[in-house]
Structures are given as C-alpha cells and as structure tokens.
Coordinates of C-alpha atoms in Angstrom, one line a residue:
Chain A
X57 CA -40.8 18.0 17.6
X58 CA -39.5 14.9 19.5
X59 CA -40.0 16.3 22.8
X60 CA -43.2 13.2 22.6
X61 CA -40.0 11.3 23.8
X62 CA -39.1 10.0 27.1
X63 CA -36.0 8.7 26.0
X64 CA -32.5 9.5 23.9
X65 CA -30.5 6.8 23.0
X66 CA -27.0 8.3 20.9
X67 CA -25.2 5.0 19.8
X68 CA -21.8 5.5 17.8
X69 CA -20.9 2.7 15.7
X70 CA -17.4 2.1 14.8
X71 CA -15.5 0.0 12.7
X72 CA -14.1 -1.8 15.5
X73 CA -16.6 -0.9 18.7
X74 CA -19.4 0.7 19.1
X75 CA -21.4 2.7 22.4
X76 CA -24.1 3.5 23.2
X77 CA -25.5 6.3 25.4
X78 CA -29.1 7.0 27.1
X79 CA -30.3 10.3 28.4
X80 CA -34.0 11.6 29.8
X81 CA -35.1 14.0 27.6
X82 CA -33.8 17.0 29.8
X83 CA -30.2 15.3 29.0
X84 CA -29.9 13.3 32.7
X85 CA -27.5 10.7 32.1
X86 CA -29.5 7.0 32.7
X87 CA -27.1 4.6 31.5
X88 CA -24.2 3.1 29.0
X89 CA -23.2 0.1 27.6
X90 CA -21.0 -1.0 24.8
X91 CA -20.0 -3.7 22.4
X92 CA -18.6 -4.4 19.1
X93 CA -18.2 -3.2 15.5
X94 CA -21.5 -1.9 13.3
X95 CA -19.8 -0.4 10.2
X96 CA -22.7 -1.5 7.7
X97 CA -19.6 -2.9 5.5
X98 CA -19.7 -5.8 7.3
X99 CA -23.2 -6.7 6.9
X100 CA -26.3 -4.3 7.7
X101 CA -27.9 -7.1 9.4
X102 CA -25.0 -7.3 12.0
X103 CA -25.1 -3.8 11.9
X104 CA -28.9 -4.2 13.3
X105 CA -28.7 -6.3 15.8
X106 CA -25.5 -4.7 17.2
X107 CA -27.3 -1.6 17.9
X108 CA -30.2 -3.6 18.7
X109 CA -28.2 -5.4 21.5
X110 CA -26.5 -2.1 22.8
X111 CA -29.8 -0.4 22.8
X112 CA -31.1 -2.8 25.4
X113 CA -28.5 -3.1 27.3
X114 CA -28.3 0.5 27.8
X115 CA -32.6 0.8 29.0
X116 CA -31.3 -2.3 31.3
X117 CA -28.1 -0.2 33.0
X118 CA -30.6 2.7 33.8
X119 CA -32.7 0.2 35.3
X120 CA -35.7 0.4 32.9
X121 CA -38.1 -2.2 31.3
X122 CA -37.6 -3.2 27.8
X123 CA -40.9 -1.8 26.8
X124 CA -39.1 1.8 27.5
X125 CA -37.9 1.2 24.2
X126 CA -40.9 2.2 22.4
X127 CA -40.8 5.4 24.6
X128 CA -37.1 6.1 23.1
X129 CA -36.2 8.2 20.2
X130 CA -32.7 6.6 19.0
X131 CA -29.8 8.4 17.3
X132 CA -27.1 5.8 15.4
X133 CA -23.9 7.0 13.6
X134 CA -22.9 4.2 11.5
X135 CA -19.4 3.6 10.2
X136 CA -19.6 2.7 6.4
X137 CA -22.9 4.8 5.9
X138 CA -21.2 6.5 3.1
X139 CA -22.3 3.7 1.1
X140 CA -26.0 5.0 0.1
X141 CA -27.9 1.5 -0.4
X142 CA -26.2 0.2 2.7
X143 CA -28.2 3.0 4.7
X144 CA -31.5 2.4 2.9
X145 CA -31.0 -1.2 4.1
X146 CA -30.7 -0.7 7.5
X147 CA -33.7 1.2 7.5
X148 CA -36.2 -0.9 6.7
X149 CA -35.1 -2.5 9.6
X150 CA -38.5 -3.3 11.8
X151 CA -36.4 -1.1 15.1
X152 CA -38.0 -1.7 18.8
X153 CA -37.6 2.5 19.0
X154 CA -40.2 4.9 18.9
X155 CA -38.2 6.6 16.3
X156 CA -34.7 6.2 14.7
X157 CA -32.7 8.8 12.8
X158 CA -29.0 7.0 11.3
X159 CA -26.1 8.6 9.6
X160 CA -22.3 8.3 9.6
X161 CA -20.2 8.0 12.6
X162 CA -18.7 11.1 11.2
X163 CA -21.9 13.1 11.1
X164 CA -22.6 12.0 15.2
X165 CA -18.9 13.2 16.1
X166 CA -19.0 16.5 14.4
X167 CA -22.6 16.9 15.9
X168 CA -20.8 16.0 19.3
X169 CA -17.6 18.1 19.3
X170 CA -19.6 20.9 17.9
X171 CA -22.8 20.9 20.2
X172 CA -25.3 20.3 17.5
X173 CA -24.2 23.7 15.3
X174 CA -24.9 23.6 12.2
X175 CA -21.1 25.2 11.3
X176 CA -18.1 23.1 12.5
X177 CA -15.5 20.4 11.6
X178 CA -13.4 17.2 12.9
X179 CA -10.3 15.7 12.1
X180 CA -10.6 11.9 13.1
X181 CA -7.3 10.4 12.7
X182 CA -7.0 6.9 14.4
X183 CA -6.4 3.6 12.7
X184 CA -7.7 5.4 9.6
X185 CA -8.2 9.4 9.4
X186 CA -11.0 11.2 7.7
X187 CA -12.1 14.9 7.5
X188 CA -15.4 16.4 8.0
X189 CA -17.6 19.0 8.5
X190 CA -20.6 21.3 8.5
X191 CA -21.3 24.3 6.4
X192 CA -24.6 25.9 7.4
X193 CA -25.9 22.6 8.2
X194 CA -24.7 20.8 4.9
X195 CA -21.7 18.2 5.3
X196 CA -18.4 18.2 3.4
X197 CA -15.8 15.4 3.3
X198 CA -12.3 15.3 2.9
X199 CA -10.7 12.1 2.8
X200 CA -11.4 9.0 4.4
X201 CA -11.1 6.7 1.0
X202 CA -9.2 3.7 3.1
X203 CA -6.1 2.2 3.3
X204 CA -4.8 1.8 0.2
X205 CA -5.8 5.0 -0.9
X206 CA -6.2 7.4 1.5
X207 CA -6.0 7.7 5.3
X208 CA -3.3 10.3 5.2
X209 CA -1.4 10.9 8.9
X210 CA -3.6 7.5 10.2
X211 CA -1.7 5.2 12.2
X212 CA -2.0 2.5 9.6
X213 CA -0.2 4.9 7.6
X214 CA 2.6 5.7 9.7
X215 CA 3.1 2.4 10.6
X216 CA 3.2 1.1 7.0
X217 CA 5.6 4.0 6.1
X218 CA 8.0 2.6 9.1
X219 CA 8.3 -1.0 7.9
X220 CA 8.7 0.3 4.5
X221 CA 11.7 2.9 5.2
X222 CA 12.8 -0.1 7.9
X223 CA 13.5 -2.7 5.4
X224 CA 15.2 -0.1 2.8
X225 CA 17.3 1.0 5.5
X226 CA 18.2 -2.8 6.4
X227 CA 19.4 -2.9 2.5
X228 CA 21.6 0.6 2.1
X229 CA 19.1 2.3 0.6
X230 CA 17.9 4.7 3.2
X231 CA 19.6 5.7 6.6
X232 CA 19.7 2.9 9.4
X233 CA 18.3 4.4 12.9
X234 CA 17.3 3.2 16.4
X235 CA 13.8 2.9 15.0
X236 CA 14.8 1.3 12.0
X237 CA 16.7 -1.6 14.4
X238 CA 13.7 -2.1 16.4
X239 CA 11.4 -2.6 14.2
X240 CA 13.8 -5.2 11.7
X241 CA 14.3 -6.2 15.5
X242 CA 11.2 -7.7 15.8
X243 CA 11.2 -9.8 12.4
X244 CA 14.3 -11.3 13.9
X245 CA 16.1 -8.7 11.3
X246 CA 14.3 -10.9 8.5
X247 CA 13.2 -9.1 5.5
X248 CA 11.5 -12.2 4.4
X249 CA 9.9 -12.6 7.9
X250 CA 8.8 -9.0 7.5
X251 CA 7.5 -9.8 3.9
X252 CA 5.3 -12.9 5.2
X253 CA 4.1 -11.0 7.8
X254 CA 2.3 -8.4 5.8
X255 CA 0.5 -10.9 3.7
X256 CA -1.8 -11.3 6.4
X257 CA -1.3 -7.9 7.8
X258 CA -4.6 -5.5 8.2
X259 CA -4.9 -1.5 9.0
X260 CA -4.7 -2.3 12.4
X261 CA -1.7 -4.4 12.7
X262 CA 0.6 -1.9 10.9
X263 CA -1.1 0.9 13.1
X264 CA 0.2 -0.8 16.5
X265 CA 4.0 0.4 14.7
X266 CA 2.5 4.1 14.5
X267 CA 3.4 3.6 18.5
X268 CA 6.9 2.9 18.0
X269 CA 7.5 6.0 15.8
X270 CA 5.7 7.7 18.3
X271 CA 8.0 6.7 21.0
X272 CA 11.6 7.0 18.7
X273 CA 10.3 10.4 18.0
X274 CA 10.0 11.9 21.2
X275 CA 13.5 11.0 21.5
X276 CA 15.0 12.7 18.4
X277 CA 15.5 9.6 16.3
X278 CA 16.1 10.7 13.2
X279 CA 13.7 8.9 11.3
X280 CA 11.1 8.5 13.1
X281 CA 11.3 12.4 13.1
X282 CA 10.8 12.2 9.6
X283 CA 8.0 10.2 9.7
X284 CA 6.0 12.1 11.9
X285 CA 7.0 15.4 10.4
X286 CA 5.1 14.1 7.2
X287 CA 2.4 13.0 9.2
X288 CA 1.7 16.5 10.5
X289 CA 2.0 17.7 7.0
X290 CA -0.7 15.8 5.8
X291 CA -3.0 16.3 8.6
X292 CA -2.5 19.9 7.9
X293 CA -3.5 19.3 4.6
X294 CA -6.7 17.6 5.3
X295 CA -7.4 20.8 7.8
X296 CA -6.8 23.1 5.2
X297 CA -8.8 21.7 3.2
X298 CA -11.6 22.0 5.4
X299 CA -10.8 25.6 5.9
X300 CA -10.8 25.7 2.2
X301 CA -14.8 24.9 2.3
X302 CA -15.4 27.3 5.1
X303 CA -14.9 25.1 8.2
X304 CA -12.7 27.4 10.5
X305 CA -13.5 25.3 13.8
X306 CA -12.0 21.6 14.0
X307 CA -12.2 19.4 16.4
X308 CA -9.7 16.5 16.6
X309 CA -10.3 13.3 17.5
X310 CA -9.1 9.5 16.9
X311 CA -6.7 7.4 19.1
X312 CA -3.7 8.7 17.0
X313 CA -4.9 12.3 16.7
X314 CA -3.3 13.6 20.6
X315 CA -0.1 12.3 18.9
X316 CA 0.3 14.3 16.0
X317 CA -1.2 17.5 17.1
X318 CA 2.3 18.5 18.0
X319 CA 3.4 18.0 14.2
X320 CA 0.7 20.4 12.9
X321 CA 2.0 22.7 10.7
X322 CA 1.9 26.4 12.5
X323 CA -0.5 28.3 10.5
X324 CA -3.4 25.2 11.1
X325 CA -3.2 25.3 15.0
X326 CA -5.7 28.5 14.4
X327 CA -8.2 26.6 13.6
X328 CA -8.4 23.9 16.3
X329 CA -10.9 24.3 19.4
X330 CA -11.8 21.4 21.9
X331 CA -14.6 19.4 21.3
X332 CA -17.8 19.9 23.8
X333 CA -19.2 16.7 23.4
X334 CA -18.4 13.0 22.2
X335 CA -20.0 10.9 19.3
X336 CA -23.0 9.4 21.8
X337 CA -24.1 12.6 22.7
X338 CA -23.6 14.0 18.7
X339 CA -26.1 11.0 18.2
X340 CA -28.4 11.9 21.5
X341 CA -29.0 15.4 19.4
X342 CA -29.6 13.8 16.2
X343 CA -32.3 11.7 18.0
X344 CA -33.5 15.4 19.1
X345 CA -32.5 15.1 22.7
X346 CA -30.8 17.5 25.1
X347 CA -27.3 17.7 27.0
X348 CA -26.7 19.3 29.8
X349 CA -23.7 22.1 29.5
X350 CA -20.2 20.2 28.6
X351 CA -18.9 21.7 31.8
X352 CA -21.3 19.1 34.4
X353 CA -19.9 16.4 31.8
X354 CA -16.2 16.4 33.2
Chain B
X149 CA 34.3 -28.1 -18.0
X150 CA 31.1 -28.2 -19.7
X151 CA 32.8 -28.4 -23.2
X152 CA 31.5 -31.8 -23.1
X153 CA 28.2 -30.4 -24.4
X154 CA 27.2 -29.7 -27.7
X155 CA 24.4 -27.6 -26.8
X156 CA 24.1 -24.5 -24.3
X157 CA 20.1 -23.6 -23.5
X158 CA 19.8 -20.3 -21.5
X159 CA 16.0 -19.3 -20.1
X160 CA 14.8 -16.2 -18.2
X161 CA 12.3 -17.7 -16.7
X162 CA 9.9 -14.4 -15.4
X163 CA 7.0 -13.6 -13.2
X164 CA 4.8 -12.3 -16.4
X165 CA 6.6 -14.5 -18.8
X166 CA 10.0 -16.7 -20.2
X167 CA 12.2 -16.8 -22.8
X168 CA 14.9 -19.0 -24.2
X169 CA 18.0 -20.0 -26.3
X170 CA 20.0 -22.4 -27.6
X171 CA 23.4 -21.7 -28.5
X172 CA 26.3 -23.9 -29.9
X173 CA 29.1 -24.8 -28.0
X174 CA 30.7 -21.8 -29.7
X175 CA 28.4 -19.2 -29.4
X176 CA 26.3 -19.5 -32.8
X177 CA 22.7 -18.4 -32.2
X178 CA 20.7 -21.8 -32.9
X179 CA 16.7 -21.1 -31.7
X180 CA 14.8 -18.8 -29.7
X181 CA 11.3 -19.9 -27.6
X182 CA 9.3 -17.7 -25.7
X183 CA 6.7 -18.9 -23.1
X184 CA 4.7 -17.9 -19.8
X185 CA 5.4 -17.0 -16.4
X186 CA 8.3 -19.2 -14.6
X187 CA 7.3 -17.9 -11.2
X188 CA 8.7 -20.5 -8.7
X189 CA 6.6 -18.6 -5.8
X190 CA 3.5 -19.8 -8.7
X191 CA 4.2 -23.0 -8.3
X192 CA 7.7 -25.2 -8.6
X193 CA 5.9 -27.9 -11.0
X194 CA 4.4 -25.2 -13.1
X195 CA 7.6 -23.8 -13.7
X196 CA 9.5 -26.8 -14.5
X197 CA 6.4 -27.6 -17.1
X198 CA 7.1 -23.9 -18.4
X199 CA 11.1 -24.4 -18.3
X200 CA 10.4 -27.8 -20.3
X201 CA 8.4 -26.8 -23.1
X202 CA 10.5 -23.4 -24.1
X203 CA 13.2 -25.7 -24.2
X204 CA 11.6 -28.3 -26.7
X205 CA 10.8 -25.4 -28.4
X206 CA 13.8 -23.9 -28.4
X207 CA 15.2 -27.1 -29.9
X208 CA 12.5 -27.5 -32.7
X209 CA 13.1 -24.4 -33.9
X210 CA 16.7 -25.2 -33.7
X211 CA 16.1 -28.1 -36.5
X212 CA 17.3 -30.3 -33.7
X213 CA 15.7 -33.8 -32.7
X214 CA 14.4 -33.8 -28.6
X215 CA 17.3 -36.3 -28.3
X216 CA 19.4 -33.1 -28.3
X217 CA 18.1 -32.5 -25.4
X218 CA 20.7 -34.8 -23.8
X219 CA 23.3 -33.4 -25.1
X220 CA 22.7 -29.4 -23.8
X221 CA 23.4 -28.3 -21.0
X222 CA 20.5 -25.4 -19.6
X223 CA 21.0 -22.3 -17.4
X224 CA 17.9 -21.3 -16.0
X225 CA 17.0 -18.1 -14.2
X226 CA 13.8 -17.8 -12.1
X227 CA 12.1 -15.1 -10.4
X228 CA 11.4 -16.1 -7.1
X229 CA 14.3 -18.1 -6.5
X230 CA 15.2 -16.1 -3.4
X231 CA 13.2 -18.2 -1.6
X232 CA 15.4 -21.5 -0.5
X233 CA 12.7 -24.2 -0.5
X234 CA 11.8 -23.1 -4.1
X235 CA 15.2 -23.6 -5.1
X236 CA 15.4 -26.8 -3.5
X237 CA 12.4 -28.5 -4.5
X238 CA 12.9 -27.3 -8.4
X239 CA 16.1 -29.2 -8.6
X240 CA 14.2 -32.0 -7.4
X241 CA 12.9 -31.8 -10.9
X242 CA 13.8 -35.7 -13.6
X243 CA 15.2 -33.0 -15.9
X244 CA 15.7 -33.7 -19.6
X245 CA 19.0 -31.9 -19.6
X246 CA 22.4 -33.5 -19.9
X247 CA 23.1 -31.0 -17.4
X248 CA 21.1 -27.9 -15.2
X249 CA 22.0 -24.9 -13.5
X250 CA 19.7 -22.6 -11.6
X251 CA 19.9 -19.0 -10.4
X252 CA 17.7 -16.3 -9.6
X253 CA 16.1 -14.2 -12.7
X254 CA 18.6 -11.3 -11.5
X255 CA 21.7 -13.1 -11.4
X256 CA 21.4 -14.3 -14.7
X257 CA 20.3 -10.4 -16.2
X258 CA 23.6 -9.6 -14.3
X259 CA 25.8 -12.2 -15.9
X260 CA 24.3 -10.6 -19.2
X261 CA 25.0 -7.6 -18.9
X262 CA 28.1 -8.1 -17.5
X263 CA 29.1 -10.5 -20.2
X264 CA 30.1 -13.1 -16.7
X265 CA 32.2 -10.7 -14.9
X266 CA 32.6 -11.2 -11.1
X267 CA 31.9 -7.5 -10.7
X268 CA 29.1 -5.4 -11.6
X269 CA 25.4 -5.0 -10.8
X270 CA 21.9 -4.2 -12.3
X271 CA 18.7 -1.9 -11.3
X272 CA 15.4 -3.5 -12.6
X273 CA 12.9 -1.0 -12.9
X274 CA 9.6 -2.6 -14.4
X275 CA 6.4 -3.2 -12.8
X276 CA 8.5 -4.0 -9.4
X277 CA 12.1 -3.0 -8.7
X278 CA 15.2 -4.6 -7.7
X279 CA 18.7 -4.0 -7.7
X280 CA 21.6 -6.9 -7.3
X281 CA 25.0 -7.1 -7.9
X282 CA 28.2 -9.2 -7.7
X283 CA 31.9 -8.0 -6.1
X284 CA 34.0 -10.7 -6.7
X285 CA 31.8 -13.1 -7.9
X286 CA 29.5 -13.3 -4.3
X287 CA 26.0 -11.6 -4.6
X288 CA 24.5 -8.6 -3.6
X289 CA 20.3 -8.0 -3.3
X290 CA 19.1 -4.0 -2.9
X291 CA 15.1 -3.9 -2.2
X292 CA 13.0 -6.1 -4.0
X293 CA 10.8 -7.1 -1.2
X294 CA 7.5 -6.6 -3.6
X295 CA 4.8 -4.2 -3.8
X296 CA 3.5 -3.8 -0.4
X297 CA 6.9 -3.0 1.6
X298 CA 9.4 -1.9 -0.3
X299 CA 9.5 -1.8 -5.2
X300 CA 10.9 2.2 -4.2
X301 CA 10.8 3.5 -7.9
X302 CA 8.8 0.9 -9.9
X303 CA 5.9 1.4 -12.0
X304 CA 3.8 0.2 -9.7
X305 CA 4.3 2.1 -6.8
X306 CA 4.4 5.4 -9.3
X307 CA 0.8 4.8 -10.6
X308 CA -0.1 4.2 -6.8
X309 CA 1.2 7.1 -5.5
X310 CA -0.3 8.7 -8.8
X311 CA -4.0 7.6 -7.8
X312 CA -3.8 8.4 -4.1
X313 CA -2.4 12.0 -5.5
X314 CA -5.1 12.5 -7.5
X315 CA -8.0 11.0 -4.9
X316 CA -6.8 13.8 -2.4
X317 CA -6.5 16.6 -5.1
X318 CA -10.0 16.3 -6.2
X319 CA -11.0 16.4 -2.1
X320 CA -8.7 19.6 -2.1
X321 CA -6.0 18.0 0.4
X322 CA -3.5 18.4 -2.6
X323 CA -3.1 20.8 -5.4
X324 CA -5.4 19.3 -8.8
X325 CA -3.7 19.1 -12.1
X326 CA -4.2 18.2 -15.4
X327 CA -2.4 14.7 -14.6
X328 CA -5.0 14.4 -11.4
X329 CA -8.2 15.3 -13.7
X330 CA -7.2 12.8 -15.9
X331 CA -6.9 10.4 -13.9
X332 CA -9.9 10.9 -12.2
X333 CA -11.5 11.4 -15.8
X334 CA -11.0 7.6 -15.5
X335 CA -12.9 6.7 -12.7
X336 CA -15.7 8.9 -13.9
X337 CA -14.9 11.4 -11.6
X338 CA -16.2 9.1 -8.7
X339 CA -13.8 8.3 -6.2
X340 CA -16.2 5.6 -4.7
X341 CA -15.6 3.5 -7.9
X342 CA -11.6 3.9 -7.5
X343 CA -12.1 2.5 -3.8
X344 CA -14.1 -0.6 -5.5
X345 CA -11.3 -0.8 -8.7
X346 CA -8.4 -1.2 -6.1
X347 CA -10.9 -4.0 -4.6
X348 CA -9.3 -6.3 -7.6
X349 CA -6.4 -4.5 -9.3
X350 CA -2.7 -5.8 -8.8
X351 CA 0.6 -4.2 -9.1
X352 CA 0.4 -4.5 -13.0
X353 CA -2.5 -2.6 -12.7
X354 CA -1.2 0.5 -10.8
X355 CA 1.6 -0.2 -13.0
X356 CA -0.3 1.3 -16.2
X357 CA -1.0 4.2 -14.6
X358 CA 2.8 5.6 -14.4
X359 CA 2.9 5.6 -18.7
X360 CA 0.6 8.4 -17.9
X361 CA 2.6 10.0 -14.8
X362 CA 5.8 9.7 -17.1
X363 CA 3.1 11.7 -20.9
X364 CA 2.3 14.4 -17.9
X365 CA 5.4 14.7 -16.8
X366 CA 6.9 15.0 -20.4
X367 CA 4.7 18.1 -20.9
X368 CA 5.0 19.7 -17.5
X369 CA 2.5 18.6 -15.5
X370 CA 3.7 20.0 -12.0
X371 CA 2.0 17.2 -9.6
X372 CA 3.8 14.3 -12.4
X373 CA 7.0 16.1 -12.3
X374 CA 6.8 15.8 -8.4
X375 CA 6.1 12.0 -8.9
X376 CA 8.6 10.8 -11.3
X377 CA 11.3 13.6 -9.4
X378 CA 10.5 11.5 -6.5
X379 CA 11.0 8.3 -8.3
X380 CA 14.5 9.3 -9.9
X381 CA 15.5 10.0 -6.6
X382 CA 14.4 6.4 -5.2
X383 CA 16.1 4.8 -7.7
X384 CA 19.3 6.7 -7.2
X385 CA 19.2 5.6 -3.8
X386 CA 18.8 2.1 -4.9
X387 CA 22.0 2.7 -6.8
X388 CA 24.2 4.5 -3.9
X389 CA 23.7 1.6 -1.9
X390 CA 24.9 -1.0 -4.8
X391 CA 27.9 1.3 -5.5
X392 CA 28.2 1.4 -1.4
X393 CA 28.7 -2.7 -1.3
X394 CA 31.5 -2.1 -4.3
X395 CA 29.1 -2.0 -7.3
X396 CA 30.3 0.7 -9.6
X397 CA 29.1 -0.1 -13.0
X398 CA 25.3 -0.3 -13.2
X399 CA 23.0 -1.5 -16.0
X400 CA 19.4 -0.2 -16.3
X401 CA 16.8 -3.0 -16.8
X402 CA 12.9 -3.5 -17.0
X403 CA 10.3 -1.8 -18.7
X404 CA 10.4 1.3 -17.0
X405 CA 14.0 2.1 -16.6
X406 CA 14.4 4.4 -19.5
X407 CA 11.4 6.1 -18.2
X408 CA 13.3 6.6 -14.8
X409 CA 16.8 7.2 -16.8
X410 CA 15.9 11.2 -16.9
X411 CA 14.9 11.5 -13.4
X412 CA 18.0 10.1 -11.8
X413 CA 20.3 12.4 -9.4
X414 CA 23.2 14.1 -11.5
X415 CA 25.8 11.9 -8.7
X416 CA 24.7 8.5 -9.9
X417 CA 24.9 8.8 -13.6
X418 CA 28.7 8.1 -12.9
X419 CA 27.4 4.3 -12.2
X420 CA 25.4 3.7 -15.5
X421 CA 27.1 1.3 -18.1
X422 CA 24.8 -0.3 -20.8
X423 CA 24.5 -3.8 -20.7
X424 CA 26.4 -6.2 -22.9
X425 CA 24.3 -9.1 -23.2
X426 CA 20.3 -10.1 -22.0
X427 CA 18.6 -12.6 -19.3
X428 CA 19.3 -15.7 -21.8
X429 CA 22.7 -15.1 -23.1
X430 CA 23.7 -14.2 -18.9
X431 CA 21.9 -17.9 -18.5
X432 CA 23.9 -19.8 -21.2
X433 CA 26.9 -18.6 -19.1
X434 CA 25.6 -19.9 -16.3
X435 CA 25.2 -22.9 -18.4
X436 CA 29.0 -22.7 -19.2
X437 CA 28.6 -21.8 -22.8
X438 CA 29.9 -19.0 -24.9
X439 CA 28.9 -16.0 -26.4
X440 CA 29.1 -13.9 -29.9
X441 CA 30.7 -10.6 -28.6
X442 CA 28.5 -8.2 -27.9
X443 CA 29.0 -6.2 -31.2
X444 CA 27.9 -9.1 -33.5
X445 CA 24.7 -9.3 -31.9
X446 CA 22.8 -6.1 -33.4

C-alpha cells in the first residue's frame, strides 16, 4: 500500500529522548539523528515539533533536500499516547510527511523486537517498567501506571525501595549492610538530609540508586540481595502475566532490564527470546517500510 | 520548682489538629479546648496563634479570667518539632504564659503514658508512624521520616500498598480479590482515573483506604490478610528496635494502632503496656504540674 513511498522515517519518542531513523524503501539505511523527549504528557505541541525537528535532521544526515519529506511515509511511537485525546491532538497536526501513522513507544518496540509479527511481547523495564504485547495483531498491557503506582522491578523502584530500607536500617529497624552505609553515606548519614532530598526528588533521581544495588548485589550484600531478589519477582510477574494473555515470546528491553534478567524467576526464562529489531525500525514498519534481515544490522 | 504556679496548661499540639488542658496545681481537671493543626513545619506563627487561642479557651471554660494566664505555666507538644530552627524560632514567641515549655508531640504522648517516667517508649500508628522512647530520661526516635521514605506500618502506607495491589491484580500481575475489586469498584474500574486521583490525594487519603484493608482482612480476604500481615510485622520491627536501645514497655498510640494490635509478631507482645495518661496530661508534666492517678480519670 505505501510502497508510493520513497522514504521511511521510524522515530521513537521517549520520555526522556527520542530517535529517529530513515530508510529507502528496500530498508537501506540513509541516515539518524536524535534529540529530546516527545512523551505527549508534556505538551503535544512539543511533541510536534520534536519529531518535526528529528525528522529533518535525519533527510539532512542522508544528505537529502527537505522537500524529500513529502516523499516520506513517517512512523512515530509516542510516549504518553495512552492518553486517547492526547493522540487525536497530535494528529491534526498539519505534518511536512507524505503520510504519518503514530502510536505508543510501546507499540514501535514490540513491532521492533518482534519484526512486525502480529504475536509477540516486551518487557521494558528502565527508569519506569511496563509490559506489552501482541495477540494476533491486537495489543495488551500490563502495567506501566507510573511511579507511584506501578513500575514494578523499574529502577525508580529499586532505588526508592533502597533509601527506604537505608534509613530504617540507620534507626534499628531493619539490618544495617554495606549498601545501607553507602547510601546514608551519601546524605552525610543524615536522615533529615535524606528526607529534604526527596522532596525535590523525581523517577530518575531515585533510579541512579538502582545502580548501587546493582553493584552491592553482585557482591553478596545482603540487602541489596534482597532487593534485587524482589525485583526479579515482580518482573516475573509482569511476564506471566503476559503469558497469561497468550504472549509466550518477550523481548526485554530498558536500561535496567540486562540487570535483572539474572533475577528472573526460573520458570519465566522460557519465555524470553532476543529482540530482532529496535524501536526505530518497529516505527520504519509501522510507516510500512522494509528492513533488511537483523543479521546485516550487527 | 514550678509550685509557684497556680495553673498547669498542657497542649498536644498535632499535624491534623490540638488539644488542651488546664489543671490545678494539684491535679484537679479545670477546662479542656480543642483546636486545629499545631504543625510547626506549617508555619511557627501559625502554631503559636493555634497554641494561643486553645489556651484562652482552655481558661474560659475554666471560669477563669485571661489574667490567669500569668499565673499557668504551659507544656506544649508540637509535631514537627524535630526540626531545630522550628524549635528555636517558636520560643521566640512574647508568650502569655507565666512560664513555657516545649517538646516534640511524641515526647509529651510518652510522658503520658508513662505517667513522667524516665524509661519507657511509644509506637504511633495513625496516618504516619513513629516510635520514640526515653532510657533514663534521654530520647530515643525509631522511623518517622514521613510518607515517602520511611511511616513502615501506618495507614498510609497500608492503603498505598493496598491500591498499587489492586492496580496490578486487575492487569493480572497479582492475584484479584474481593478486597482488589472493591477497591477498584472505586475508581470505576478505570485504572486511568486512579493515576489522575493520586495526581492530588495526600497521605490522609491513602490513609482511608486501610479501614477497608483492615473490614477485608477481618473476613478473610487473602490479598488484605497479606497486607495487614505485612504491616504487623513492620510494626514489630519498629518495636524490636525500641526494646534494642533499652525500651521494654511500649504503649500503642494513633488511630490505627488497635487495628495493627492483632497483626503483631507473637515475640513483641511482651513489650505492650497500656498507657497511663494522654498527649495533654504527658504535657502538664512537662509543664511541672501534677496528675489525678490514672484510675480516677475514667
């Protein structure tokens, strides 16, 4: 149907980045560029013009004119899409593409991992974590409510739950550890530094301690142990409850997610397989482009 | 030392509201007031103006002229008083008192209930949590740190752990139960209007959710019994580390402690005493006064 195209642009918008991707339409690579957040949560307009800006800078890295533009069929997974009148927002955007087909980050990276098949599912567990996944083409979602209430095994979670047991520990309540040390360590072993602190604290900033449990786990600290051991027990859940719906292939993914695969609980390492393809290329076959075979990719 | 006084005010001067008392200089029961939140963290002027008026109240419905005011000496608990500069700045304060002494909201419930002792402590279980305790008269503070780091046990953190529960359950990460429906029954079954309620709701929000962890448990409810389980067994470790620092007789406080009172390990029910006195009557000992014993007071 789109095969009218010359071009495939698969951009990935994040909550904190976004990239973008062109391809010829027999799946060549012509060019990249990247730049910053387009989750439509914090603002469709700036959601626009981030793509907008990506989008060009991508035809000018494959050395075309602007005008190629109109020539391009364009692919965008949106962070924050969940939100339905958000997404009918950014589509009555006035786009410089031939044609544009959006949906959530999500969507693009299961596309990706998966190669476009309508049966598959991902695991993305970075600063937050969310589950999803395709079940003869329609999607299912398991998790992925935020912070405060969700995000199970994220990061942010880990790192929360390690400040919390950290300033119990500091009081009697729960075991002191070498983790527990570093981290009052670093408020200068004030609980009231620690309490300050978190009143201007976001996602990310209690995701940077996820590293430090990381670390204290890989040498036996007791704790930290227990922290991560939970962690894998909640990602498990969120797998099995993918598996629950049908989904029997998942993909991880996320800047936490190499981390705790070692904490999976046994009976979910079944149904993990690699991914083929990233998020840009999951958005380069929503457009209706090609890729070539994963293996030329690497 | 204080005999000099006539009058002995005691206050309990809370973060959701105050209350006060005037007692003779031998213990007779003269007028009760009752007021809003002394909060110093809410402002130090505010809580003097909330500290003031319960105790012109507390005289007027004493019979007594304001002049009396002169002639009592007050005892005045605050929440928030852990912070130094709050303390500082409050005593700042032209009181109308012949005399003033200040302390935090917990050392004066532990006076209380301790009818003065130098040794004993208490577990506050309401909306937040907090235990504290004296050995030989010096202080000692276990948790506390508020709602986002540490409140282990407390209402608040129950009807949190409560909604994220039953935000996975109904994505199949976690088992769904009556409890879960219910609470979901709530949000109308939409778990994108939960995500926009937490937006705006405070601890004393999550906080109303745990009456309903504490009706499922009461019938069974296996994912409530798992919740308040949990809690019993924070709060016991709230209490080991008081009876670790030398505190051996404990006193349940707050509006959820008798809640928690059933879910508490078999080892630490050795530690429970009841409590002797309240807030205020622990405050007019601070004040120097005296007190009815216990037995005359119900």
């Amino acid at each position: 149907m789109t095969d009218a195209f010359d071009y495939y642009l698969g951009i990935d918008g994040g909550g904190t980045g976004s990239r973008g991707r062109l391809r010829s339409k027999d799946g060549t690579l012509l060019g990249e560029a990247a730049g910053g957040p387009a989750n439509t949560r914090l603002g469709v307009v700036q959601s626009q013009m981030q793509v907008d800006r990506i989008a060009r800078e991508a035809i000018k890295a494959a050395g075309l004119p602007e005008a190629a533009l109109k020539k391009t069929s364009a692919g965008i997974g949106l962070a924050g899409l969940h939100i339905l009148a958000d997404k009918e927002a950014f589509l009555e955007w006035e786009h410089p593409f031939g044609a544009i087909q959006i949906s959530s980050d999500a969507h693009v990276a299961c596309l990706g991992a998966h190669q476009g098949a309508r049966d598959g599912g991902i695991m993305i567990i970075g600063t937050g974590s969310c589950g999803y996944g395709l079940v003869s083409g329609h999607s299912v979602n398991v998790g992925g409510w935020g912070f405060t209430l969700s995000d199970l095994a994220s990061a942010a979670q880990v790192g929360l739950s390690a400040l919390r047991y950290a300033i119990a520990a500091l009081d009697g309540i729960y075991e002191v550890s070498p983790m527990t040390d570093q981290i009052m360590f670093r408020f200068s072993d004030s609980q009231e530094e620690m309490v300050l602190w978190t009143a201007s604290a976001t996602p990310a900033h209690y995701g940077e301690f996820a590293k430090l449990v990381v670390e204290y786990a890989d040498r036996d600290d007791p704790v930290a142990v227990k922290l991560m051991s939970q962690c894998g027990s909640e990602a498990s859940a969120i797998m099995r409850a993918l598996a629950w719906r049908g989904i029997n292939d998942i993909t991880l993914m996320g800047s936490f997610a190499e981390k705790i695969e070692p904490w999976l609980e046994a009976d979910v390492n079944a149904l993990l397989v690699d991914g083929k393809h990233d998020a840009q290329d999951g958005a380069i076959l929503l457009a209706g482009g090609r890729l070539p075979p994963p293996t030329m990719e690497h």
